[in-house]
PDB file of C-alpha atoms in Angstrom:
ATOM      1  CA  GLN A   2      -0.299   0.103   0.099  1.00 94.00           C
ATOM      2  CA  VAL A   3       0.798   3.585  -0.270  1.00 97.00           C
ATOM      3  CA  GLN A   4       2.671   5.025   2.670  1.00 98.00           C
ATOM      4  CA  LEU A   5       4.332   8.405   3.810  1.00 98.00           C
ATOM      5  CA  VAL A   6       6.372   8.534   6.537  1.00 98.00           C
ATOM      6  CA  GLU A   7       7.550  11.807   8.011  1.00 98.00           C
ATOM      7  CA  SER A   8      10.399  12.090  10.726  1.00 98.00           C
ATOM      8  CA  GLY A   9      12.452  14.636  12.284  1.00 98.00           C
ATOM      9  CA  GLY A  10      10.260  16.773  13.892  1.00 98.00           C
ATOM     10  CA  ASP A  11      11.573  18.364  17.080  1.00 98.00           C
ATOM     11  CA  SER A  12      11.269  21.383  19.372  1.00 98.00           C
ATOM     12  CA  VAL A  13      14.062  24.040  18.569  1.00 98.00           C
ATOM     13  CA  GLN A  14      15.010  27.534  19.549  1.00 98.00           C
ATOM     14  CA  PRO A  15      14.251  30.333  17.303  1.00 98.00           C
ATOM     15  CA  GLY A  16      17.699  30.642  14.992  1.00 98.00           C
ATOM     16  CA  GLY A  17      17.869  26.594  14.935  1.00 98.00           C
ATOM     17  CA  SER A  18      17.972  24.478  12.288  1.00 98.00           C
ATOM     18  CA  LEU A  19      16.277  21.103  11.691  1.00 98.00           C
ATOM     19  CA  ARG A  20      15.916  18.522   8.537  1.00 98.00           C
ATOM     20  CA  LEU A  21      12.992  16.567   7.898  1.00 98.00           C
ATOM     21  CA  SER A  22      12.700  13.515   6.121  1.00 98.00           C
ATOM     22  CA  CYS A  23       9.819  11.519   4.444  1.00 98.00           C
ATOM     23  CA  ALA A  24      10.105   8.021   3.572  1.00 98.00           C
ATOM     24  CA  ALA A  25       7.790   6.686   0.750  1.00 98.00           C
ATOM     25  CA  SER A  26       6.484   3.371  -0.627  1.00 98.00           C
ATOM     26  CA  GLY A  27       4.024   1.751  -2.579  1.00 97.00           C
ATOM     27  CA  PHE A  28       4.201   4.060  -5.918  1.00 97.00           C
ATOM     28  CA  LYS A  29       6.666   5.077  -8.652  1.00 96.00           C
ATOM     29  CA  PHE A  30       8.331   7.869  -6.613  1.00 96.00           C
ATOM     30  CA  SER A  31      10.373   9.162  -9.339  1.00 95.00           C
ATOM     31  CA  ILE A  32       7.319  10.071 -11.332  1.00 94.00           C
ATOM     32  CA  TYR A  33       5.438  12.043  -8.390  1.00 96.00           C
ATOM     33  CA  ALA A  34       5.658  15.826  -7.741  1.00 96.00           C
ATOM     34  CA  MET A  35       6.877  15.897  -3.900  1.00 97.00           C
ATOM     35  CA  SER A  36       5.755  18.633  -1.308  1.00 98.00           C
ATOM     36  CA  TRP A  37       6.046  19.491   2.213  1.00 98.00           C
ATOM     37  CA  TYR A  38       2.877  21.181   3.623  1.00 98.00           C
ATOM     38  CA  ARG A  39       2.261  22.757   6.941  1.00 98.00           C
ATOM     39  CA  GLN A  40      -0.707  23.545   9.174  1.00 98.00           C
ATOM     40  CA  ALA A  41      -0.314  25.508  12.323  1.00 97.00           C
ATOM     41  CA  PRO A  42      -2.677  25.772  15.125  1.00 91.00           C
ATOM     42  CA  GLY A  43      -5.616  27.744  14.264  1.00 94.00           C
ATOM     43  CA  LYS A  44      -4.357  27.926  10.567  1.00 96.00           C
ATOM     44  CA  GLU A  45      -5.507  26.028   7.405  1.00 97.00           C
ATOM     45  CA  ARG A  46      -2.400  23.881   5.683  1.00 97.00           C
ATOM     46  CA  GLU A  47      -0.421  26.028   3.438  1.00 97.00           C
ATOM     47  CA  LEU A  48       2.075  24.724   0.723  1.00 98.00           C
ATOM     48  CA  VAL A  49       5.892  24.654   1.647  1.00 98.00           C
ATOM     49  CA  ALA A  50       7.626  23.978  -0.937  1.00 98.00           C
ATOM     50  CA  THR A  51       7.241  21.675  -4.009  1.00 97.00           C
ATOM     51  CA  HIS A  52       9.929  19.161  -6.010  1.00 96.00           C
ATOM     52  CA  THR A  53       8.410  18.142  -9.111  1.00 93.00           C
ATOM     53  CA  TYR A  54      10.740  15.444  -9.735  1.00 84.00           C
ATOM     54  CA  THR A  55      14.795  14.783 -10.169  1.00 72.00           C
ATOM     55  CA  GLY A  56      16.249  17.794 -12.000  1.00 79.00           C
ATOM     56  CA  GLY A  57      12.819  19.457 -12.157  1.00 84.00           C
ATOM     57  CA  GLU A  58      10.751  22.455 -11.060  1.00 92.00           C
ATOM     58  CA  ILE A  59      11.493  23.813  -7.192  1.00 96.00           C
ATOM     59  CA  THR A  60       9.005  26.248  -5.672  1.00 97.00           C
ATOM     60  CA  TYR A  61       8.965  27.662  -1.917  1.00 98.00           C
ATOM     61  CA  ALA A  62       6.503  29.801  -0.077  1.00 98.00           C
ATOM     62  CA  ASP A  63       7.729  33.362   0.046  1.00 98.00           C
ATOM     63  CA  SER A  64       8.152  33.186   3.661  1.00 97.00           C
ATOM     64  CA  VAL A  65      10.647  30.180   4.013  1.00 98.00           C
ATOM     65  CA  LYS A  66      12.474  30.688   0.319  1.00 96.00           C
ATOM     66  CA  ASP A  67      15.750  32.030   1.779  1.00 94.00           C
ATOM     67  CA  ARG A  68      15.590  29.751   4.481  1.00 98.00           C
ATOM     68  CA  PHE A  69      14.112  26.206   3.527  1.00 98.00           C
ATOM     69  CA  THR A  70      15.557  23.599   1.529  1.00 98.00           C
ATOM     70  CA  ILE A  71      13.692  20.855  -0.254  1.00 97.00           C
ATOM     71  CA  SER A  72      15.345  17.774  -1.801  1.00 96.00           C
ATOM     72  CA  ARG A  73      14.547  14.386  -3.152  1.00 96.00           C
ATOM     73  CA  ASP A  74      16.640  10.934  -3.211  1.00 96.00           C
ATOM     74  CA  ASP A  75      14.351   8.580  -5.780  1.00 95.00           C
ATOM     75  CA  ALA A  76      17.274   5.976  -5.190  1.00 97.00           C
ATOM     76  CA  LYS A  77      15.704   5.646  -1.651  1.00 98.00           C
ATOM     77  CA  SER A  78      12.316   7.134  -2.177  1.00 98.00           C
ATOM     78  CA  THR A  79      12.642   9.739  -0.005  1.00 98.00           C
ATOM     79  CA  LEU A  80      12.082  13.301   0.543  1.00 98.00           C
ATOM     80  CA  TYR A  81      13.964  16.038   2.521  1.00 98.00           C
ATOM     81  CA  LEU A  82      13.292  19.416   3.834  1.00 98.00           C
ATOM     82  CA  GLN A  83      16.229  21.535   5.510  1.00 98.00           C
ATOM     83  CA  MET A  84      15.020  24.255   7.797  1.00 98.00           C
ATOM     84  CA  ASN A  85      17.452  26.759   8.833  1.00 98.00           C
ATOM     85  CA  SER A  86      17.245  30.067  10.499  1.00 98.00           C
ATOM     86  CA  LEU A  87      13.769  28.732  12.355  1.00 98.00           C
ATOM     87  CA  LYS A  88      11.301  31.234  13.434  1.00 98.00           C
ATOM     88  CA  PRO A  89       8.280  30.896  15.584  1.00 97.00           C
ATOM     89  CA  GLU A  90       6.068  31.233  12.658  1.00 96.00           C
ATOM     90  CA  ASP A  91       7.507  28.063  11.390  1.00 98.00           C
ATOM     91  CA  THR A  92       5.671  26.360  14.298  1.00 98.00           C
ATOM     92  CA  ALA A  93       3.312  23.650  12.761  1.00 98.00           C
ATOM     93  CA  VAL A  94       2.768  20.066  12.037  1.00 98.00           C
ATOM     94  CA  TYR A  95       4.961  19.390   8.849  1.00 98.00           C
ATOM     95  CA  TYR A  96       3.052  16.964   6.124  1.00 98.00           C
ATOM     96  CA  CYS A  97       4.474  15.201   3.235  1.00 98.00           C
ATOM     97  CA  ASN A  98       2.706  15.168  -0.191  1.00 98.00           C
ATOM     98  CA  ALA A  99       2.736  13.264  -3.430  1.00 98.00           C
ATOM     99  CA  TYR A 100       0.999  14.845  -6.321  1.00 97.00           C
ATOM    100  CA  HIS A 101       0.331  13.034  -9.925  1.00 94.00           C
ATOM    101  CA  TYR A 102      -1.664  14.110 -12.782  1.00 92.00           C
ATOM    102  CA  LEU A 103      -1.904  11.417 -15.545  1.00 90.00           C
ATOM    103  CA  LEU A 104      -3.689  12.213 -18.603  1.00 89.00           C
ATOM    104  CA  ASP A 105      -4.165   8.529 -20.027  1.00 87.00           C
ATOM    105  CA  SER A 106      -5.448   8.115 -23.981  1.00 90.00           C
ATOM    106  CA  THR A 107      -7.417   5.545 -23.042  1.00 92.00           C
ATOM    107  CA  ILE A 108      -8.776   6.056 -19.560  1.00 88.00           C
ATOM    108  CA  GLY A 109      -8.733   9.787 -19.306  1.00 92.00           C
ATOM    109  CA  GLU A 110      -7.474  11.973 -16.682  1.00 93.00           C
ATOM    110  CA  ARG A 111      -6.568  10.458 -13.438  1.00 93.00           C
ATOM    111  CA  GLU A 112      -5.159  12.438 -10.340  1.00 95.00           C
ATOM    112  CA  TYR A 113      -3.350  10.953  -7.520  1.00 95.00           C
ATOM    113  CA  ASN A 114      -2.908  12.681  -3.859  1.00 97.00           C
ATOM    114  CA  TYR A 115      -1.300  11.069  -1.078  1.00 98.00           C
ATOM    115  CA  TRP A 116      -0.425  12.174   2.434  1.00 98.00           C
ATOM    116  CA  GLY A 117       1.909  11.195   5.318  1.00 98.00           C
ATOM    117  CA  GLN A 118       0.813  11.328   9.184  1.00 98.00           C
ATOM    118  CA  GLY A 119       2.721  14.662   9.728  1.00 98.00           C
ATOM    119  CA  THR A 120       5.689  15.570  12.172  1.00 98.00           C
ATOM    120  CA  ARG A 121       5.296  18.444  14.810  1.00 98.00           C
ATOM    121  CA  VAL A 122       7.826  21.479  14.650  1.00 98.00           C
ATOM    122  CA  THR A 123       8.157  23.954  17.379  1.00 98.00           C
ATOM    123  CA  VAL A 124      10.197  26.851  17.439  1.00 98.00           C
ATOM    124  CA  SER A 125      10.310  28.613  20.655  1.00 96.00           C
ATOM    125  CA  SER A 126      12.552  30.273  23.459  1.00 92.00           C
TER     126      SER A 126
END
């Protein structure tokens, strides 16, 4: 079955660093766009960063662009998020997402969206 397992969340002080990992299995990781989302208490889930595929497009939310780095290792089916210069507003549960849109000549359009369970990041003094 499809599985996304996040790890690496922790409690850190402002200015600290953290590296999140997402171990994927049960689907063809290399063709999926991989993203990190986060959800803070009382707020909606927001997109943090996306890595379409190895060698493909990478995008970041403006709030993290100069501090976070998303990367992927297709050989290990693993997605990473290196977070530096952490701020209290980065406090949230971080979720791994796998997405693929398929246009098939015989069956038409298909959309695939998979989510992990989340890992908690707390930034405070």
